[in-house]
Short mmCIF file of C-alpha atoms in Angstrom, two decimals:
data_model
loop_
_atom_site.label_atom_id
_atom_site.label_comp_id
_atom_site.label_asym_id
_atom_site.label_seq_id
_atom_site.Cartn_x
_atom_site.Cartn_y
_atom_site.Cartn_z
CA MET U 1 69.90 126.43 122.34
CA ARG U 2 72.23 127.49 124.93
CA ALA U 3 69.79 127.14 127.25
CA ALA U 4 68.80 123.50 126.34
CA ALA U 5 72.45 122.75 126.44
CA ARG U 6 72.62 123.28 129.88
CA TRP U 7 69.93 120.76 130.60
CA LEU U 8 71.85 118.13 128.50
CA PRO U 9 74.07 115.51 130.57
CA ARG U 10 77.87 116.58 130.44
CA PHE U 11 80.08 113.37 130.38
CA GLN U 12 83.56 114.63 132.17
CA HIS U 13 85.02 111.19 131.97
CA PRO U 14 84.68 108.26 129.35
CA ALA U 15 83.56 106.18 131.79
CA GLN U 16 80.45 107.93 132.15
CA PHE U 17 79.91 107.53 128.16
CA VAL U 18 80.62 103.48 129.29
CA VAL U 19 77.68 103.67 132.05
CA ALA U 20 75.34 105.85 130.03
CA GLY U 21 75.59 103.35 126.75
CA PHE U 22 75.04 100.19 128.99
CA ALA U 23 72.05 101.90 130.68
CA SER U 24 70.36 102.85 127.84
CA ALA U 25 70.69 99.51 126.24
CA ILE U 26 69.30 97.90 129.46
CA ALA U 27 66.56 100.32 129.11
CA VAL U 28 65.87 99.64 125.40
CA GLY U 29 65.93 95.72 126.66
CA THR U 30 63.83 96.21 129.09
CA VAL U 31 60.67 97.91 127.11
CA LEU U 32 61.07 95.51 124.47
CA LEU U 33 60.88 92.62 126.72
CA SER U 34 57.68 94.21 128.55
CA LEU U 35 55.95 93.90 125.07
CA PRO U 36 53.20 91.56 125.48
CA VAL U 37 54.72 89.66 121.97
CA ALA U 38 57.80 89.22 123.99
CA ARG U 39 55.92 86.70 126.34
CA GLU U 40 54.29 83.25 125.46
CA GLY U 41 50.62 83.76 126.26
CA PRO U 42 48.60 86.58 126.64
CA ALA U 43 49.93 88.82 129.58
CA SER U 44 53.12 91.06 129.18
CA ALA U 45 56.03 90.29 131.66
CA SER U 46 56.46 92.23 134.65
CA PHE U 47 58.69 95.26 135.01
CA LEU U 48 61.22 93.42 137.32
CA ASP U 49 61.21 90.30 135.17
CA ALA U 50 61.80 92.35 132.43
CA LEU U 51 64.73 94.55 133.69
CA PHE U 52 66.46 91.60 135.26
CA THR U 53 66.55 89.61 132.06
CA ALA U 54 67.56 92.57 130.11
CA THR U 55 70.41 93.38 132.75
CA SER U 56 71.31 89.91 132.69
CA GLY U 57 71.64 90.10 128.76
CA VAL U 58 73.16 93.48 128.41
CA CYS U 59 75.64 92.41 131.39
CA VAL U 60 76.38 89.05 129.51
CA THR U 61 75.66 87.23 133.23
CA GLY U 62 72.71 84.71 132.74
CA LEU U 63 71.07 84.54 135.82
CA ILE U 64 67.32 84.28 135.39
CA VAL U 65 64.19 84.76 137.36
CA VAL U 66 61.90 83.16 134.74
CA ASP U 67 62.66 79.82 132.63
CA THR U 68 63.94 81.10 129.34
CA PRO U 69 62.51 78.73 126.64
CA GLY U 70 58.77 78.34 128.55
CA TYR U 71 58.21 82.27 129.67
CA TRP U 72 59.63 84.19 126.36
CA SER U 73 58.43 83.67 123.05
CA THR U 74 60.72 83.45 119.99
CA PHE U 75 60.61 87.21 119.89
CA GLY U 76 61.73 87.54 123.69
CA GLU U 77 64.64 85.26 123.01
CA VAL U 78 65.62 87.30 119.87
CA VAL U 79 65.62 90.02 121.80
CA ILE U 80 67.68 88.52 124.50
CA LEU U 81 70.05 87.32 122.18
CA GLY U 82 70.47 90.69 120.56
CA LEU U 83 71.09 92.20 124.29
CA ILE U 84 73.86 89.55 124.63
CA GLN U 85 75.51 90.41 121.37
CA VAL U 86 75.37 94.03 121.92
CA GLY U 87 76.87 93.59 125.56
CA GLY U 88 79.46 91.13 124.70
CA PHE U 89 80.59 93.09 121.50
CA GLY U 90 80.44 96.40 123.39
CA LEU U 91 82.69 95.12 126.59
CA MET U 92 85.32 93.89 124.36
CA THR U 93 85.24 97.06 122.23
CA THR U 94 84.98 99.55 125.16
CA ALA U 95 87.46 97.74 127.36
CA SER U 96 89.96 97.24 124.18
CA LEU U 97 89.41 101.15 123.33
CA LEU U 98 89.73 102.13 126.88
CA VAL U 99 93.28 100.72 126.89
CA LEU U 100 94.17 102.83 123.80
CA LEU U 101 92.90 105.88 125.76
CA VAL U 102 94.78 105.09 129.02
CA SER U 103 98.04 104.60 126.85
CA ARG U 104 97.64 107.87 125.29
CA ARG U 105 97.22 109.88 128.48
CA ILE U 106 100.53 108.68 130.22
CA GLY U 107 103.92 110.15 129.79
CA LEU U 108 106.12 109.54 126.73
CA ARG U 109 108.31 106.78 128.29
CA SER U 110 105.66 105.15 129.45
CA ARG U 111 103.68 105.60 126.18
CA LEU U 112 106.61 103.65 124.55
CA THR U 113 106.74 101.54 127.04
CA ALA U 114 102.70 100.77 126.67
CA ALA U 115 103.14 100.69 122.75
CA ALA U 116 105.87 97.99 123.14
CA GLU U 117 103.71 96.07 125.51
CA THR U 118 100.53 96.22 123.88
CA LYS U 119 101.32 95.39 120.31
CA SER U 120 97.68 94.12 119.70
CA LEU U 121 96.55 97.82 120.55
CA GLY U 122 98.41 100.28 118.53
CA LEU U 123 98.10 103.74 119.87
CA GLY U 124 95.22 105.66 118.05
CA ASP U 125 94.10 102.65 115.65
CA VAL U 126 90.62 102.85 117.12
CA ARG U 127 89.00 101.41 113.80
CA ARG U 128 91.29 98.43 113.84
CA VAL U 129 89.92 97.76 117.33
CA VAL U 130 86.48 97.84 116.47
CA THR U 131 86.53 95.84 113.27
CA GLY U 132 89.18 93.12 114.82
CA VAL U 133 86.58 92.82 117.90
CA ALA U 134 83.78 92.34 115.04
CA LYS U 135 85.87 89.83 113.19
CA VAL U 136 87.15 87.70 116.13
CA SER U 137 83.30 87.54 117.25
CA VAL U 138 81.86 86.53 113.94
CA LEU U 139 84.64 83.91 113.47
CA PHE U 140 84.57 81.94 116.88
CA GLU U 141 80.57 82.26 117.22
CA PHE U 142 80.17 80.94 113.48
CA ALA U 143 82.42 78.21 114.08
CA THR U 144 80.80 77.32 117.18
CA ALA U 145 77.37 77.56 115.76
CA LEU U 146 78.04 75.38 112.79
CA ILE U 147 79.60 72.63 114.97
CA LEU U 148 76.60 72.69 117.25
CA THR U 149 74.43 72.95 114.28
CA VAL U 150 75.42 69.86 112.76
CA ARG U 151 75.60 67.74 116.21
CA LEU U 152 71.75 68.76 117.05
CA LEU U 153 71.06 67.84 113.48
CA ILE U 154 72.79 64.52 113.09
CA GLY U 155 72.90 63.53 116.70
CA TYR U 156 69.18 64.62 117.88
CA ASP U 157 67.07 64.64 114.63
CA GLU U 158 66.47 68.48 115.21
CA PRO U 159 64.81 69.89 111.86
CA LEU U 160 67.57 72.12 110.16
CA GLY U 161 65.93 75.47 110.89
CA ARG U 162 65.53 74.20 114.68
CA ALA U 163 69.00 73.10 115.12
CA ALA U 164 70.66 76.11 113.30
CA TYR U 165 68.72 78.41 115.71
CA LEU U 166 69.63 76.53 118.68
CA GLY U 167 73.29 76.47 117.35
CA VAL U 168 73.31 80.34 116.87
CA PHE U 169 72.11 81.10 119.93
CA HIS U 170 74.30 78.85 122.13
CA ALA U 171 77.15 79.91 120.31
CA ILE U 172 76.67 83.52 120.98
CA SER U 173 75.64 82.82 124.50
CA ALA U 174 78.94 80.92 125.03
CA PHE U 175 81.28 83.03 123.33
CA ASN U 176 79.77 86.28 125.07
CA ASN U 177 80.29 84.37 128.46
CA ALA U 178 76.29 84.76 128.97
CA GLY U 179 75.21 81.32 130.02
CA PHE U 180 71.54 81.69 128.66
CA SER U 181 70.38 78.62 127.37
CA LEU U 182 67.26 77.56 125.45
CA TYR U 183 66.76 74.40 127.40
CA SER U 184 65.22 74.76 130.67
CA ASP U 185 67.74 71.99 132.36
CA SER U 186 70.60 74.43 130.95
CA LEU U 187 72.72 71.65 129.30
CA MET U 188 72.33 68.79 131.64
CA ARG U 189 70.71 66.51 128.78
CA PHE U 190 73.96 66.97 127.05
CA ALA U 191 76.30 65.59 130.01
CA THR U 192 77.59 62.73 128.12
CA ASP U 193 77.98 64.70 124.84
CA PRO U 194 81.24 66.03 124.07
CA TRP U 195 80.47 67.17 120.84
CA VAL U 196 77.97 69.76 122.56
CA LEU U 197 80.25 70.87 125.71
CA ILE U 198 83.35 70.96 124.38
CA PRO U 199 83.00 73.35 121.66
CA ILE U 200 80.74 75.82 124.11
CA ALA U 201 83.53 75.24 126.73
CA VAL U 202 86.15 76.52 123.86
CA ALA U 203 84.04 79.67 122.79
CA VAL U 204 83.86 80.31 126.84
CA ILE U 205 87.36 80.21 127.10
CA CYS U 206 88.23 82.16 123.92
CA GLY U 207 85.67 84.92 124.83
CA GLY U 208 87.24 84.73 128.49
CA LEU U 209 90.81 85.69 126.93
CA GLY U 210 89.76 89.13 125.51
CA PHE U 211 90.30 90.58 122.14
CA PRO U 212 94.06 92.05 122.97
CA VAL U 213 94.98 88.37 123.66
CA LEU U 214 93.93 86.72 120.89
CA LEU U 215 94.85 89.53 118.46
CA GLU U 216 98.31 88.90 119.46
CA LEU U 217 98.20 84.96 119.68
CA ARG U 218 97.07 85.46 115.76
CA ARG U 219 100.18 87.41 115.01
CA GLU U 220 102.89 85.93 117.14
CA PHE U 221 101.56 82.36 117.93
CA ARG U 222 105.19 80.83 117.46
CA GLN U 223 106.81 83.25 119.19
CA PRO U 224 106.11 83.21 122.93
CA ARG U 225 109.26 85.57 123.91
CA ARG U 226 107.62 88.25 121.94
CA TRP U 227 104.31 88.13 124.02
CA SER U 228 103.27 91.23 126.10
CA LEU U 229 103.15 90.72 129.67
CA HIS U 230 99.10 91.00 129.92
CA THR U 231 99.10 88.04 127.18
CA LYS U 232 101.69 85.90 129.38
CA ILE U 233 99.82 86.53 132.78
CA THR U 234 96.22 85.79 131.24
CA LEU U 235 97.47 82.52 129.23
CA SER U 236 99.37 81.56 132.48
CA ALA U 237 96.48 82.01 134.66
CA THR U 238 94.09 80.35 132.50
CA ALA U 239 96.55 77.21 131.92
CA LEU U 240 96.57 77.07 135.93
CA LEU U 241 93.16 77.82 136.74
CA ILE U 242 91.17 75.49 134.50
CA PRO U 243 92.95 72.13 135.21
CA GLY U 244 93.31 73.29 139.06
CA GLY U 245 89.15 73.58 138.81
CA MET U 246 88.80 70.81 136.91
CA ALA U 247 90.92 68.44 139.37
CA PHE U 248 89.11 70.27 142.58
CA ILE U 249 85.32 69.97 141.22
CA THR U 250 85.83 66.47 139.84
CA TYR U 251 87.40 65.01 143.01
CA SER U 252 84.69 66.96 145.12
CA GLU U 253 81.67 65.65 143.07
CA TRP U 254 83.35 62.22 142.27
CA ASP U 255 80.99 60.30 144.57
CA ASN U 256 77.91 62.59 144.66
CA ASP U 257 75.02 60.54 143.42
CA ALA U 258 73.28 63.64 142.47
CA THR U 259 75.92 65.13 139.99
CA LEU U 260 78.80 62.99 139.12
CA ALA U 261 78.43 59.47 140.56
CA PRO U 262 76.21 58.08 138.05
CA LEU U 263 78.38 58.81 135.18
CA SER U 264 81.02 57.07 133.50
CA VAL U 265 84.83 58.02 134.38
CA PRO U 266 85.30 59.93 130.93
CA ALA U 267 82.16 61.66 131.42
CA LYS U 268 83.00 62.80 134.99
CA LEU U 269 86.03 64.45 133.38
CA LEU U 270 84.27 66.04 130.49
CA ASN U 271 81.85 67.67 133.05
CA GLY U 272 84.84 68.68 135.79
CA PHE U 273 86.25 70.25 132.71
CA PHE U 274 82.94 71.93 131.89
CA HIS U 275 82.44 73.17 135.05
CA SER U 276 85.91 74.44 135.85
CA VAL U 277 85.20 76.72 132.51
CA MET U 278 81.89 78.03 133.36
CA PRO U 279 82.90 80.26 136.36
CA ARG U 280 85.26 82.21 133.79
CA THR U 281 82.17 83.24 133.58
CA ALA U 282 79.65 81.59 131.42
CA GLY U 283 76.86 80.07 133.65
CA PHE U 284 76.17 77.11 131.76
CA ASN U 285 75.60 73.88 133.73
CA SER U 286 75.85 70.16 132.76
CA VAL U 287 75.03 68.91 136.15
CA ASP U 288 72.82 70.36 138.95
CA VAL U 289 74.53 72.91 140.47
CA GLU U 290 71.99 73.14 143.43
CA GLN U 291 72.80 69.37 144.43
CA MET U 292 76.82 70.24 144.51
CA THR U 293 78.48 69.73 147.92
CA GLU U 294 78.95 73.03 149.95
CA GLY U 295 82.80 72.58 149.42
CA THR U 296 82.35 72.68 145.43
CA TRP U 297 80.33 75.66 145.91
CA LEU U 298 83.18 77.54 148.07
CA GLY U 299 85.69 76.70 145.43
CA THR U 300 83.23 77.63 142.48
CA ASP U 301 82.73 81.00 144.46
CA VAL U 302 86.63 81.53 144.38
CA LEU U 303 86.90 80.68 140.52
CA MET U 304 83.72 83.03 139.82
CA PHE U 305 85.37 85.92 141.69
CA ILE U 306 88.71 85.57 139.94
CA GLY U 307 86.74 85.51 136.58
CA GLY U 308 88.66 85.89 133.01
CA GLY U 309 90.91 88.22 131.09
CA SER U 310 90.65 91.57 130.94
CA ALA U 311 89.11 93.49 128.00
CA SER U 312 87.24 90.06 127.33
CA THR U 313 83.59 89.20 128.15
CA ALA U 314 84.50 87.44 131.25
CA GLY U 315 83.43 88.93 134.75
CA GLY U 316 85.35 88.90 137.91
CA ILE U 317 88.18 90.90 139.49
CA LYS U 318 89.86 89.29 136.18
CA VAL U 319 93.01 87.02 136.21
CA THR U 320 95.28 89.69 135.60
CA THR U 321 94.39 91.51 139.05
CA PHE U 322 94.44 88.29 141.04
CA PHE U 323 97.73 86.97 139.98
CA LEU U 324 99.33 90.54 140.17
CA LEU U 325 98.78 90.50 143.68
CA LEU U 326 99.88 86.92 144.18
CA PHE U 327 103.01 88.09 142.66
CA VAL U 328 103.01 90.99 144.84
CA ILE U 329 102.91 88.79 147.93
CA VAL U 330 105.67 86.36 146.66
CA ALA U 331 107.77 89.56 146.36
CA GLU U 332 107.14 90.81 149.84
CA ILE U 333 107.90 86.90 151.24
CA ARG U 334 111.12 86.80 149.50
CA GLY U 335 111.98 90.21 150.53
CA GLN U 336 112.33 91.84 147.11
CA ARG U 337 111.74 95.50 146.74
CA ALA U 338 110.49 95.27 143.39
CA VAL U 339 107.93 93.29 141.96
CA ASN U 340 108.99 91.15 138.82
CA VAL U 341 106.55 89.28 136.66
CA PHE U 342 108.42 86.92 134.09
CA ASP U 343 110.78 89.44 132.44
CA ARG U 344 109.03 92.69 133.55
CA GLN U 345 108.75 95.01 136.72
CA VAL U 346 105.39 95.90 137.76
CA GLY U 347 105.18 99.37 139.05
CA ALA U 348 103.86 100.55 142.34
CA ARG U 349 100.87 102.63 140.66
CA VAL U 350 99.69 99.43 138.94
CA GLN U 351 99.99 97.25 142.44
CA ARG U 352 97.71 99.79 144.18
CA GLN U 353 95.18 99.82 141.36
CA ALA U 354 95.20 95.68 141.39
CA LEU U 355 94.86 96.11 145.23
CA THR U 356 92.06 98.69 145.08
CA VAL U 357 89.83 97.00 142.54
CA ALA U 358 90.27 93.92 144.48
CA LEU U 359 89.49 95.15 147.99
CA LEU U 360 86.45 97.12 146.70
CA SER U 361 85.37 93.79 144.78
CA VAL U 362 85.51 92.25 148.30
CA ALA U 363 83.06 94.79 149.65
CA ALA U 364 80.62 94.41 146.75
CA VAL U 365 80.15 90.81 147.61
CA VAL U 366 80.22 90.94 151.27
CA ILE U 367 77.60 93.85 151.93
CA PRO U 368 75.11 92.30 149.51
CA THR U 369 75.53 88.79 150.77
CA ILE U 370 74.78 89.90 154.49
CA ILE U 371 71.81 91.80 153.00
CA VAL U 372 70.37 88.62 151.07
CA ALA U 373 71.03 86.33 154.49
CA GLU U 374 69.34 88.71 156.81
CA ALA U 375 66.34 89.44 154.18
CA THR U 376 66.08 85.54 153.67
CA PRO U 377 66.84 83.68 156.80
CA GLU U 378 65.31 80.30 155.03
CA ILE U 379 68.45 80.73 152.75
CA SER U 380 71.48 79.56 153.92
CA THR U 381 74.90 82.01 153.93
CA ASP U 382 76.33 79.96 151.24
CA ARG U 383 73.80 79.91 148.70
CA ALA U 384 73.47 83.64 149.21
CA MET U 385 77.18 84.16 148.64
CA PHE U 386 77.15 81.76 145.52
CA GLU U 387 74.07 83.99 144.21
CA VAL U 388 75.78 87.19 144.78
CA ILE U 389 79.25 86.23 143.55
CA SER U 390 77.60 84.91 140.67
CA ALA U 391 75.74 88.38 139.93
CA PHE U 392 78.84 90.66 140.67
CA SER U 393 80.99 88.41 138.67
CA THR U 394 78.44 88.02 135.94
CA VAL U 395 78.67 84.41 135.79
CA GLY U 396 74.78 82.89 135.90
CA LEU U 397 75.25 79.87 137.76
CA SER U 398 72.80 79.56 140.30
CA THR U 399 71.97 77.31 143.42
CA GLY U 400 68.43 77.68 142.21
CA ILE U 401 67.28 80.40 144.58
CA THR U 402 66.99 83.46 142.23
CA ASP U 403 63.38 83.08 141.33
CA SER U 404 62.69 82.91 144.80
CA LEU U 405 64.25 86.11 146.19
CA PRO U 406 62.27 88.99 147.33
CA GLY U 407 61.44 91.53 144.82
CA ALA U 408 63.89 94.20 146.69
CA GLU U 409 66.90 91.57 146.41
CA GLN U 410 66.01 90.69 142.89
CA ALA U 411 66.64 94.47 142.17
CA MET U 412 69.77 94.31 144.43
CA LEU U 413 71.01 91.48 141.91
CA VAL U 414 69.94 93.86 139.03
CA LEU U 415 72.20 96.57 140.41
CA LEU U 416 75.17 93.99 141.39
CA MET U 417 75.01 92.73 137.69
CA PHE U 418 75.60 96.30 136.24
CA VAL U 419 78.43 97.45 138.56
CA GLY U 420 79.75 93.87 138.70
CA ARG U 421 80.20 94.25 134.70
CA LEU U 422 80.97 97.96 134.32
CA GLY U 423 82.55 98.74 137.64
CA PRO U 424 85.99 97.30 137.64
CA ILE U 425 86.45 98.36 133.83
CA THR U 426 85.59 101.95 134.21
CA PHE U 427 86.95 102.16 137.89
CA ALA U 428 90.31 100.77 136.46
CA SER U 429 90.35 102.98 133.84
CA ALA U 430 89.55 106.11 135.84
CA LEU U 431 92.24 105.19 138.02
CA ALA U 432 94.85 104.87 135.13
CA LEU U 433 93.71 108.22 133.81
CA ARG U 434 93.44 110.08 137.45
CA ASN U 435 97.41 111.10 137.56
CA GLN U 436 98.11 113.65 140.07
CA GLU U 437 101.87 115.11 140.64
CA LYS U 438 102.87 115.91 144.17
CA LEU U 439 105.50 118.39 144.63
CA TYR U 440 106.56 116.99 147.76
CA ASP U 441 106.35 113.56 149.80
CA LEU U 442 105.48 113.46 153.74
CA PRO U 443 107.84 111.90 156.04
CA GLU U 444 107.64 108.05 156.28
CA GLY U 445 105.60 106.24 158.92
CA ARG U 446 105.87 102.63 159.89
CA PRO U 447 102.70 101.23 161.52
CA ILE U 448 102.83 97.99 162.92
CA ILE U 449 101.37 95.19 160.40
CA GLY U 450 99.88 91.79 161.56
#
């Protein structure tokens, strides 16, 4: 037994458990989707198609290389739905538990501060985190599914069973920010229907806020002064990004005959709002993304890269990382020695963590973009960058080039989805847990900047 134990993998860090768990889920999903019963027709799916779809499902991305309703059977669709649910629930739970772990590994004074700041995550209350995430997920998914089912039943004459199936699938896909759809045109057929687009957008927003924020809002919704710094940053950033993105996309596409121009003014505003929410990182689309202007693509790139809230189903570098760095810039411009956000001071260690995550994420986007652009000269650089950011930020929006990429580049997107989903979470926790105290400081140097 001792000899056998030597061959077992030894996990020295919690992040290793996270990576191993999600890799195992992807492996199981790949096997299930490779079965002949998972595909429409006599043949089974290729390994790369099954791997790509399983990774996209577990990492709640939504990028596809085959048409979901046309290629996969009902069994395959249920497998994808299960992978989305496992991936979304696992992400929210894992991220929340890592917050607990980090708060328990810091000093006593910092621990007390963390306990006061993260009221939604009590130190050591693991069971409450898990059950809380489950309750939140079921609540939002059930409410969204109910609205969609009734709308499809009454407004589109779908049979009850079919309406319920479509409602549940899209509700789970929306709350988990996955973006998988059982319609070949995603949600373009519902471009003028607020009863479909708004519930899905609300589910995406709530899933992208994260469990700590949702739980804190439930407890202290009427007392904003008692909200933690994390909740204040997440809600403030969301309140700025969604209207800002809506204004930009609506203005940019207003006269585009292939997207918003044929729609009425209310429908234009509805779709501008919807496409401002999706980069948080859902991936549904109600108008043709491929026909959008290059300026809209670039603005969407920025929204996708920022992503949603920490400890949520959203991807990207997270709004807390982005806006914390924005506050650092403001403090430096003003000549302030400390970085103050709302009524709290942010420590230098947290600033370095945010900068590290952001710069590594930039590298994770730039290098694959260059590879795709060089390997496929027929694809423009802006399309290649859009696809890479969508994969890394686990968004799922596409300009229509995913299925036309060579196998090697599709495999790279698989790795990018995996790294983009787990990388920021595990790496940030690793930085927080890695705390080495030095007994001395080197003399200060001042290199020339700029």
